Amino acid sequence: MTTISLEQEINPWEAQEARFDFAARKLNLEEGLWKLLRMPAREIIVHFPVAMDDGRIEIFTGFRVQHSIARGPGKGGVRYSPEVTLDEVRALASWMTWKCAVVNIPFGGAKGGVICDPKKMSQSELERVTRRYTSEIIDFIGPEKDVLAPDMNTNDQTMAWIMDTYSMHMGHTVTSVVTGKPLNIGGSRGRMEATGRGVQVICDESMRYLEMPIDGCRVIIQGFGNVGSNAALLLMERGYKIIGIAEKDGGLLNPNGIEIHQLLEYKRRNNTILGFRNAEAVPSDELLVSECEILIPAATENVITSRNADQIKARIIVEGANGPTTAVADDILAEKRIFIMPDILANAGGVTASYFEWVQDRQGYFWKEAVVNEQMETILRDSFEDVIRYAEAHNVNNRIAAYMLAIDRVAITIRQRGIYA
Ligand code: NAD
């Protein structure tokens, strides 16, 4: 493991495979199931034309990967980025399978992406890319097949366009083909904050398990977007002290705690956290390795690697982002006895609320926000207990325990259904 290159270390598909193989070996998974679950079931690559605002025709490449539909329809976001690769989408799709199984909701795992740079595109170009991408994969998606959601650089507006395109082709409105929609076209109350709320619940459970006091507990968060900012706000309101926020363009540190309402307002007005007066400016890399009780990477993949893992001083890491820690870094953190709450559990509040959105769309009956929050919190607390018990029973770390629990649940389903081979 330790002899691999940094390029291999940060390949998300290899990171996923390393954890999967380790957990499957521990579970004594039979060879046929091992081979079946190691690979995605379906990988769709589409190259499609879009008319740009200046009249040019541009060709875009999009992916949709369905890793497993054994436990229910595929479920997973769509990301727009110049850096999207098939390997990344594959890894994210399989993480969705494991995530849905860890929290025991009836979905499989999928993910999509389009190689494009949304910062350089107009709204109407983004709309045309979204609609044409949707039409290219339309035979493979749907409420019973594969349910899409927002991810990096896509949002509720993107979901509205996908829902509308799908509905136009079907000839009637089908809200449950996507989650993360605007409220008035079938979105769920509480979905926007759900991932951050789930991170807060997992922080609370970790503190309880480790018998540490919440009051004054120092937290550093990387990423002040949807997940990071909602987690920061909810944690501050619970009595945690948010001493550091690391963003792409720089970080902030205040040992007495950063007032998150003020910072949110500052970011809303200035579109950056830099220049906020009630904290000191500190490089983001430095914040990741600063003294704190809880570190929450909530920005992007591969931020804790063999390069910085040995310098991390946090007692607990709660992974708000998908894939923030490489497999090599995991080994280093394990030696330092850092308590890690892995992504497939820590950020599962979002997909759990998405499940509720899909249920509400199909019921045609919409729940109060308190009901969404309460049901999501119960599922996350129960899942935390399941993972901790698995880790204790099998003498493995929390990440491997979460993978084992998830693989076991998917394997049980497949054994019951039988393999159509
Ligand atoms: P977002 O785009 O709203 O926010 C991400 C933030 O991180 C941005 O403010 C960006 O500037 C910052 N950032 C990006 N790269 C950075 C870097 N290298 N260092 C510091 N800051 C950086 O995205 P989000 O929805 O909050 O998602 C964040 C992570 O959480 C992603 O890994 C995503 O896949 C994962 N996730 C999101 C959800 C959800 O419901 N939004 C659910 C599960 C997992």
Coordinates of C-alpha atoms and ligand atoms in Angstrom, one line a residue:
M1 CA 0.0 0.0 0.0
T2 CA 2.7 2.5 1.0
T3 CA 4.7 2.1 -2.2
I4 CA 2.1 3.4 -4.6
S5 CA 2.5 6.8 -6.3
L6 CA 0.6 9.9 -5.3
E7 CA -1.3 9.7 -8.6
Q8 CA -2.5 6.2 -7.7
E9 CA -3.2 7.2 -4.1
I10 CA -5.5 10.0 -5.2
N11 CA -7.4 8.0 -7.9
P12 CA -10.8 7.8 -6.2
W13 CA -11.7 4.5 -7.9
E14 CA -8.5 2.9 -6.5
A15 CA -9.3 4.4 -3.1
Q16 CA -12.7 2.8 -3.2
E17 CA -11.4 -0.6 -4.4
A18 CA -8.7 -0.7 -1.7
R19 CA -11.4 -0.3 1.1
F20 CA -13.8 -2.6 -0.7
D21 CA -11.3 -5.4 -1.1
F22 CA -10.2 -5.1 2.5
A23 CA -13.7 -5.2 3.9
A24 CA -14.8 -8.0 1.5
R25 CA -11.8 -10.1 2.7
K26 CA -12.8 -9.5 6.3
L27 CA -16.3 -10.6 5.5
N28 CA -15.1 -13.8 3.7
L29 CA -17.3 -12.7 0.8
E30 CA -17.7 -15.5 -1.7
E31 CA -15.8 -15.0 -4.9
G32 CA -18.7 -14.6 -7.3
L33 CA -20.3 -11.8 -5.2
W34 CA -16.9 -10.2 -4.7
K35 CA -16.4 -9.9 -8.5
L36 CA -20.0 -8.8 -9.0
L37 CA -19.8 -5.9 -6.4
R38 CA -16.3 -4.8 -7.4
M39 CA -17.4 -3.5 -10.8
P40 CA -20.3 -1.1 -11.6
A41 CA -23.2 -2.8 -13.3
R42 CA -23.6 -0.2 -16.1
E43 CA -21.4 2.7 -17.4
I44 CA -23.0 5.1 -19.9
I45 CA -20.8 7.5 -21.8
V46 CA -22.5 10.0 -24.1
H47 CA -21.1 12.6 -26.5
F48 CA -23.7 15.1 -27.4
P49 CA -24.1 18.4 -29.3
V50 CA -25.2 21.7 -27.7
A51 CA -25.8 25.0 -29.5
M52 CA -23.8 27.7 -27.7
D53 CA -25.0 31.3 -27.4
D54 CA -22.8 32.5 -30.2
G55 CA -24.3 29.9 -32.6
R56 CA -21.4 27.4 -32.5
I57 CA -22.1 23.7 -31.9
E58 CA -20.0 22.3 -29.1
I59 CA -19.7 18.6 -28.2
F60 CA -19.9 17.6 -24.6
T61 CA -19.1 14.3 -22.9
G62 CA -21.3 13.0 -20.0
F63 CA -21.3 9.9 -17.9
R64 CA -23.9 8.0 -15.8
V65 CA -22.6 5.1 -13.9
Q66 CA -25.0 2.7 -12.1
H67 CA -22.9 0.6 -9.7
S68 CA -25.7 -1.5 -8.2
I69 CA -29.5 -1.6 -8.3
A70 CA -29.8 -4.7 -6.1
R71 CA -31.5 -2.8 -3.2
G72 CA -33.6 -0.4 -5.2
P73 CA -33.3 2.2 -8.0
G74 CA -29.9 3.8 -8.5
K75 CA -29.4 7.0 -6.5
G76 CA -26.8 9.7 -7.0
G77 CA -25.9 13.2 -7.9
V78 CA -24.7 14.7 -11.2
R79 CA -21.6 16.9 -11.2
Y80 CA -20.5 19.5 -13.7
S81 CA -16.7 20.1 -13.8
P82 CA -13.8 20.3 -16.3
E83 CA -12.1 17.6 -14.2
V84 CA -14.9 14.9 -14.2
T85 CA -13.5 11.5 -15.2
L86 CA -15.1 8.1 -15.6
D87 CA -13.0 6.7 -12.7
E88 CA -14.2 9.5 -10.4
V89 CA -17.9 8.9 -11.4
R90 CA -17.4 5.1 -10.9
A91 CA -16.0 5.7 -7.4
L92 CA -18.8 8.1 -6.5
A93 CA -21.4 5.6 -7.8
S94 CA -20.1 2.8 -5.7
W95 CA -19.9 5.0 -2.6
M96 CA -23.6 5.7 -3.1
T97 CA -24.3 2.0 -3.0
W98 CA -22.4 1.6 0.2
K99 CA -23.9 4.9 1.7
C100 CA -27.5 3.9 1.0
A101 CA -26.8 0.4 2.5
V102 CA -25.2 1.9 5.6
V103 CA -28.3 3.9 6.4
N104 CA -30.5 1.1 5.2
I105 CA -32.6 3.0 2.7
P106 CA -34.0 1.2 -0.4
F107 CA -31.7 2.6 -3.1
G108 CA -28.7 1.3 -5.1
G109 CA -25.8 3.5 -6.1
A110 CA -25.3 5.7 -9.2
K111 CA -23.6 8.9 -10.2
G112 CA -23.3 11.2 -13.2
G113 CA -21.2 13.9 -14.6
V114 CA -20.7 16.2 -17.5
I115 CA -17.2 17.5 -18.5
C116 CA -17.8 21.2 -18.7
D117 CA -16.9 24.5 -17.0
P118 CA -20.1 26.0 -15.6
K119 CA -18.2 29.2 -14.7
K120 CA -17.6 29.9 -18.4
M121 CA -21.2 29.1 -19.5
S122 CA -24.4 31.2 -19.5
Q123 CA -27.6 30.0 -17.8
S124 CA -29.1 29.2 -21.1
E125 CA -26.1 27.1 -22.2
L126 CA -26.2 25.3 -18.9
E127 CA -29.9 24.6 -19.4
R128 CA -29.3 23.2 -23.0
V129 CA -26.4 21.0 -21.7
T130 CA -28.7 19.7 -18.9
R131 CA -31.6 19.0 -21.2
R132 CA -29.6 17.3 -23.9
Y133 CA -27.6 15.2 -21.3
T134 CA -30.9 14.1 -19.8
S135 CA -32.4 13.1 -23.1
E136 CA -29.2 11.1 -23.9
I137 CA -29.6 9.0 -20.8
I138 CA -33.4 9.0 -20.6
D139 CA -33.9 5.3 -21.2
F140 CA -31.8 4.5 -18.2
I141 CA -33.3 6.9 -15.6
G142 CA -36.6 7.2 -13.8
P143 CA -38.2 6.9 -10.4
E144 CA -37.9 3.1 -10.4
K145 CA -34.6 3.0 -12.3
D146 CA -32.2 5.7 -11.3
V147 CA -33.0 8.9 -9.4
L148 CA -30.7 11.9 -10.0
A149 CA -29.7 14.7 -7.5
P150 CA -27.4 17.8 -7.3
D151 CA -23.7 17.5 -6.7
M152 CA -20.7 19.7 -7.4
N153 CA -21.8 22.8 -9.6
T154 CA -25.3 21.6 -10.0
N155 CA -28.3 22.8 -7.9
D156 CA -32.1 22.8 -7.6
Q157 CA -32.4 24.7 -10.9
T158 CA -30.5 21.9 -12.7
M159 CA -32.8 19.4 -11.1
A160 CA -35.9 21.4 -12.3
W161 CA -34.6 21.2 -15.9
I162 CA -33.9 17.5 -15.7
M163 CA -37.3 16.9 -14.2
D164 CA -39.0 19.0 -16.9
T165 CA -37.1 17.3 -19.8
Y166 CA -37.9 13.8 -18.4
S167 CA -41.5 14.8 -18.0
M168 CA -41.8 16.2 -21.5
H169 CA -40.6 12.9 -22.9
M170 CA -43.0 10.9 -20.7
G171 CA -45.9 13.2 -21.5
H172 CA -46.8 13.9 -17.9
T173 CA -45.1 15.4 -14.8
V174 CA -42.7 13.0 -13.0
T175 CA -41.3 14.8 -10.0
S176 CA -39.6 11.7 -8.4
V177 CA -37.0 11.3 -11.2
V178 CA -34.8 13.7 -9.3
T179 CA -34.4 14.9 -5.7
G180 CA -33.0 18.2 -4.4
K181 CA -35.7 20.1 -6.4
P182 CA -37.2 23.5 -5.6
L183 CA -39.9 23.2 -2.9
N184 CA -42.8 24.2 -5.1
I185 CA -42.2 21.5 -7.7
G186 CA -41.9 18.6 -5.3
G187 CA -38.8 19.3 -3.2
S188 CA -38.7 18.4 0.4
R189 CA -38.5 20.7 3.4
G190 CA -35.1 20.2 5.2
R191 CA -33.3 18.7 2.2
M192 CA -31.0 21.8 1.7
E193 CA -29.6 21.6 5.2
A194 CA -29.8 17.8 5.6
T195 CA -26.2 16.9 4.9
G196 CA -24.9 19.5 7.3
R197 CA -27.5 18.4 9.9
G198 CA -26.3 14.8 9.5
V199 CA -22.7 15.9 10.1
Q200 CA -23.8 17.6 13.3
V201 CA -25.7 14.5 14.4
I202 CA -22.6 12.3 13.8
C203 CA -20.4 14.9 15.7
D204 CA -22.8 14.6 18.7
E205 CA -22.8 10.8 18.6
S206 CA -19.0 10.7 18.4
M207 CA -18.7 13.1 21.4
R208 CA -21.1 11.0 23.4
Y209 CA -19.3 7.7 22.4
L210 CA -15.9 9.1 23.3
E211 CA -17.3 10.8 26.5
M212 CA -16.1 14.2 25.5
P213 CA -18.0 17.4 26.4
I214 CA -19.6 19.4 23.5
D215 CA -19.4 22.7 25.3
G216 CA -16.3 24.5 23.9
C217 CA -15.3 21.6 21.7
R218 CA -13.0 23.1 19.0
V219 CA -14.0 22.5 15.4
I220 CA -12.2 23.2 12.1
I221 CA -14.2 22.9 8.9
Q222 CA -12.8 22.8 5.4
G223 CA -15.4 24.1 2.8
F224 CA -18.0 26.7 3.5
G225 CA -20.5 25.6 0.9
N226 CA -23.8 23.7 1.4
V227 CA -22.4 21.0 3.7
G228 CA -19.7 23.0 5.5
S229 CA -21.8 26.2 6.2
N230 CA -24.9 24.3 7.4
A231 CA -22.8 22.0 9.6
A232 CA -21.0 25.1 11.0
L233 CA -24.2 26.9 11.9
L234 CA -25.9 23.9 13.5
L235 CA -22.7 22.9 15.5
M236 CA -22.3 26.5 16.8
E237 CA -25.9 26.5 17.9
R238 CA -25.3 23.2 19.8
G239 CA -22.4 24.8 21.7
Y240 CA -19.4 23.7 19.7
K241 CA -16.7 26.4 19.0
I242 CA -16.0 26.8 15.3
I243 CA -12.4 28.1 15.5
G244 CA -11.4 27.6 11.8
I245 CA -12.9 27.7 8.4
A246 CA -10.7 26.8 5.4
E247 CA -11.9 27.8 1.9
K248 CA -10.4 27.4 -1.5
D249 CA -9.0 30.9 -1.5
G250 CA -7.8 31.0 2.1
G251 CA -8.9 30.4 5.7
L252 CA -10.0 32.0 8.9
L253 CA -9.0 31.3 12.5
N254 CA -10.4 32.6 15.8
P255 CA -9.5 30.6 18.9
N256 CA -12.6 32.2 20.6
G257 CA -14.9 30.9 17.9
I258 CA -16.2 32.4 14.7
E259 CA -19.7 33.8 14.7
I260 CA -21.2 31.8 11.8
H261 CA -24.4 33.9 11.2
Q262 CA -22.1 36.9 10.6
L263 CA -19.7 34.9 8.4
L264 CA -22.7 33.6 6.3
E265 CA -23.9 37.2 5.8
Y266 CA -20.4 38.3 5.0
K267 CA -20.0 35.5 2.3
R268 CA -23.4 36.3 0.9
R269 CA -22.5 39.9 0.4
N270 CA -18.8 39.4 -0.8
N271 CA -18.9 36.0 -2.3
T272 CA -15.8 35.0 -0.3
I273 CA -14.9 34.6 3.4
L274 CA -11.6 36.5 2.9
G275 CA -11.5 39.9 4.6
F276 CA -14.0 38.9 7.4
R277 CA -12.9 41.1 10.3
N278 CA -13.6 38.9 13.4
A279 CA -11.0 36.3 12.6
E280 CA -7.4 36.1 11.6
A281 CA -6.5 35.1 8.0
V282 CA -4.6 31.8 7.9
P283 CA -3.6 29.6 4.9
S284 CA -6.1 26.8 4.4
D285 CA -3.5 24.0 4.4
E286 CA -2.4 25.2 7.8
L287 CA -5.9 24.9 9.2
L288 CA -6.2 21.3 8.3
V289 CA -3.2 20.5 10.6
S290 CA -4.1 22.9 13.4
E291 CA -5.0 21.9 17.0
C292 CA -8.7 21.1 17.4
E293 CA -11.0 18.3 18.7
I294 CA -13.0 17.8 15.5
L295 CA -11.8 18.3 11.9
I296 CA -14.6 18.3 9.2
P297 CA -13.4 18.1 5.6
A298 CA -16.5 19.3 3.7
A299 CA -15.1 20.5 0.4
T300 CA -13.7 17.9 -2.0
E301 CA -11.8 14.7 -2.5
N302 CA -8.2 13.8 -1.5
V303 CA -7.4 16.6 1.0
I304 CA -6.0 14.2 3.6
T305 CA -3.2 12.2 2.0
S306 CA 0.2 10.7 2.8
R307 CA 1.6 14.3 2.5
N308 CA -0.3 15.7 5.6
A309 CA -1.9 12.9 7.5
D310 CA 0.9 12.5 10.0
Q311 CA 0.6 16.2 10.9
I312 CA -3.1 16.1 11.7
K313 CA -3.8 17.0 15.3
A314 CA -7.6 16.6 15.5
R315 CA -8.9 13.8 17.8
I316 CA -11.9 13.2 15.5
I317 CA -12.4 13.5 11.8
V318 CA -16.0 13.7 10.5
E319 CA -16.0 13.4 6.7
G320 CA -18.6 15.8 5.3
A321 CA -17.1 15.5 1.8
N322 CA -17.0 12.3 -0.3
G323 CA -13.6 10.7 -0.4
P324 CA -11.6 13.4 1.5
T325 CA -9.1 10.8 2.9
T326 CA -7.0 8.5 0.8
A327 CA -6.5 4.8 1.8
V328 CA -2.8 5.5 2.5
A329 CA -3.7 8.4 4.8
D330 CA -6.2 6.1 6.6
D331 CA -3.3 3.8 7.7
I332 CA -1.4 6.8 9.1
L333 CA -4.4 8.2 10.9
A334 CA -5.1 4.8 12.4
E335 CA -1.6 4.7 13.9
K336 CA -2.3 8.1 15.4
R337 CA -5.6 6.6 16.9
I338 CA -7.7 9.3 15.3
F339 CA -11.4 8.5 15.5
I340 CA -12.8 8.7 11.9
M341 CA -16.4 8.9 10.9
P342 CA -16.3 7.9 7.3
D343 CA -18.1 9.7 4.4
I344 CA -20.5 6.9 3.7
L345 CA -22.0 7.5 7.2
A346 CA -21.1 11.1 8.1
N347 CA -22.6 12.7 5.0
A348 CA -25.5 10.3 4.5
G349 CA -28.0 12.8 5.9
G350 CA -28.4 14.3 2.4
V351 CA -29.3 11.0 0.7
T352 CA -31.6 10.1 3.6
A353 CA -33.6 13.3 3.1
S354 CA -33.5 12.7 -0.6
Y355 CA -35.1 9.3 0.1
F356 CA -37.8 11.2 2.0
E357 CA -38.3 13.6 -1.0
W358 CA -38.8 10.6 -3.3
V359 CA -41.3 9.1 -0.9
Q360 CA -43.2 12.4 -0.6
D361 CA -43.3 12.8 -4.4
R362 CA -44.7 9.4 -4.8
Q363 CA -47.2 9.9 -1.9
G364 CA -48.2 13.3 -3.2
Y365 CA -48.2 14.3 0.4
F366 CA -45.6 16.6 1.9
W367 CA -44.2 16.4 5.4
K368 CA -43.4 19.2 7.9
E369 CA -39.7 20.0 8.3
A370 CA -39.6 18.8 11.9
V371 CA -40.8 15.4 10.6
V372 CA -38.0 15.2 8.0
N373 CA -35.4 16.3 10.5
E374 CA -36.5 13.9 13.2
Q375 CA -36.7 10.9 10.9
M376 CA -33.3 11.6 9.4
E377 CA -31.7 12.1 12.8
T378 CA -33.1 8.7 14.0
I379 CA -31.8 6.9 11.0
L380 CA -28.3 8.5 11.4
R381 CA -28.1 7.7 15.2
D382 CA -29.2 4.1 14.5
S383 CA -26.6 3.8 11.7
F384 CA -23.9 5.2 14.0
E385 CA -24.7 2.5 16.5
D386 CA -24.7 -0.2 13.8
V387 CA -21.2 0.9 12.6
I388 CA -19.7 1.2 16.0
R389 CA -21.0 -2.2 17.0
Y390 CA -19.6 -3.7 13.8
A391 CA -16.2 -2.1 14.4
E392 CA -16.1 -3.5 18.0
A393 CA -17.3 -7.0 17.0
H394 CA -14.9 -7.3 14.1
N395 CA -12.0 -5.3 15.6
V396 CA -11.7 -3.0 12.6
N397 CA -11.8 0.8 12.2
N398 CA -15.0 2.7 11.6
R399 CA -14.5 3.0 7.9
I400 CA -13.9 -0.7 7.3
A401 CA -16.8 -1.4 9.6
A402 CA -19.1 0.8 7.6
Y403 CA -18.0 -0.9 4.3
M404 CA -18.4 -4.3 5.9
L405 CA -21.9 -3.5 7.1
A406 CA -22.9 -2.1 3.7
I407 CA -21.4 -4.9 1.7
D408 CA -23.0 -7.4 3.9
R409 CA -26.4 -5.8 3.5
V410 CA -26.1 -5.7 -0.3
A411 CA -24.8 -9.3 -0.4
I412 CA -27.7 -10.5 1.7
T413 CA -30.1 -8.9 -0.8
I414 CA -28.4 -10.4 -3.8
R415 CA -28.3 -13.9 -2.2
Q416 CA -32.0 -13.7 -1.5
R417 CA -32.8 -12.5 -5.0
G418 CA -30.3 -14.9 -6.6
I419 CA -27.9 -14.1 -9.3
Y420 CA -29.4 -14.1 -12.9
A421 CA -26.1 -15.4 -14.4
Ligands
NAD1 P1 -20.4 23.3 -2.4 O1 -20.0 23.5 -3.9 O2 -21.7 23.9 -2.0 O3 -19.3 23.8 -1.4 C1 -18.0 23.3 -1.5 C2 -17.1 24.4 -0.9 O4 -15.8 24.0 -0.7 C3 -17.1 25.7 -1.7 O5 -17.3 26.8 -0.9 C4 -15.6 25.7 -2.3 O6 -15.1 27.0 -2.5 C5 -14.9 24.9 -1.2 N1 -13.7 24.2 -1.7 C6 -13.5 23.6 -2.8 N2 -12.3 23.0 -2.9 C7 -11.7 23.4 -1.8 C8 -10.4 23.2 -1.3 N3 -9.5 22.5 -2.0 N4 -10.0 23.7 -0.1 C9 -10.9 24.5 0.6 N5 -12.2 24.7 0.2 C10 -12.5 24.2 -1.0 O7 -20.5 21.7 -2.3 P2 -21.2 20.9 -1.2 O8 -22.5 20.5 -1.7 O9 -21.1 21.6 0.1 O10 -20.3 19.5 -1.2 C11 -19.1 19.5 -0.5 C12 -18.7 18.0 -0.5 O11 -19.7 17.3 0.2 C13 -18.5 17.3 -1.8 O12 -17.5 16.3 -1.6 C14 -19.8 16.6 -2.0 O13 -19.7 15.5 -2.9 C15 -20.1 16.2 -0.6 N6 -21.5 15.9 -0.3 C16 -22.5 16.9 -0.5 C17 -23.8 16.6 -0.2 C18 -24.9 17.6 -0.4 O14 -26.0 17.3 0.0 N7 -24.6 18.8 -0.8 C19 -24.2 15.3 0.2 C20 -23.2 14.3 0.4 C21 -21.8 14.7 0.1

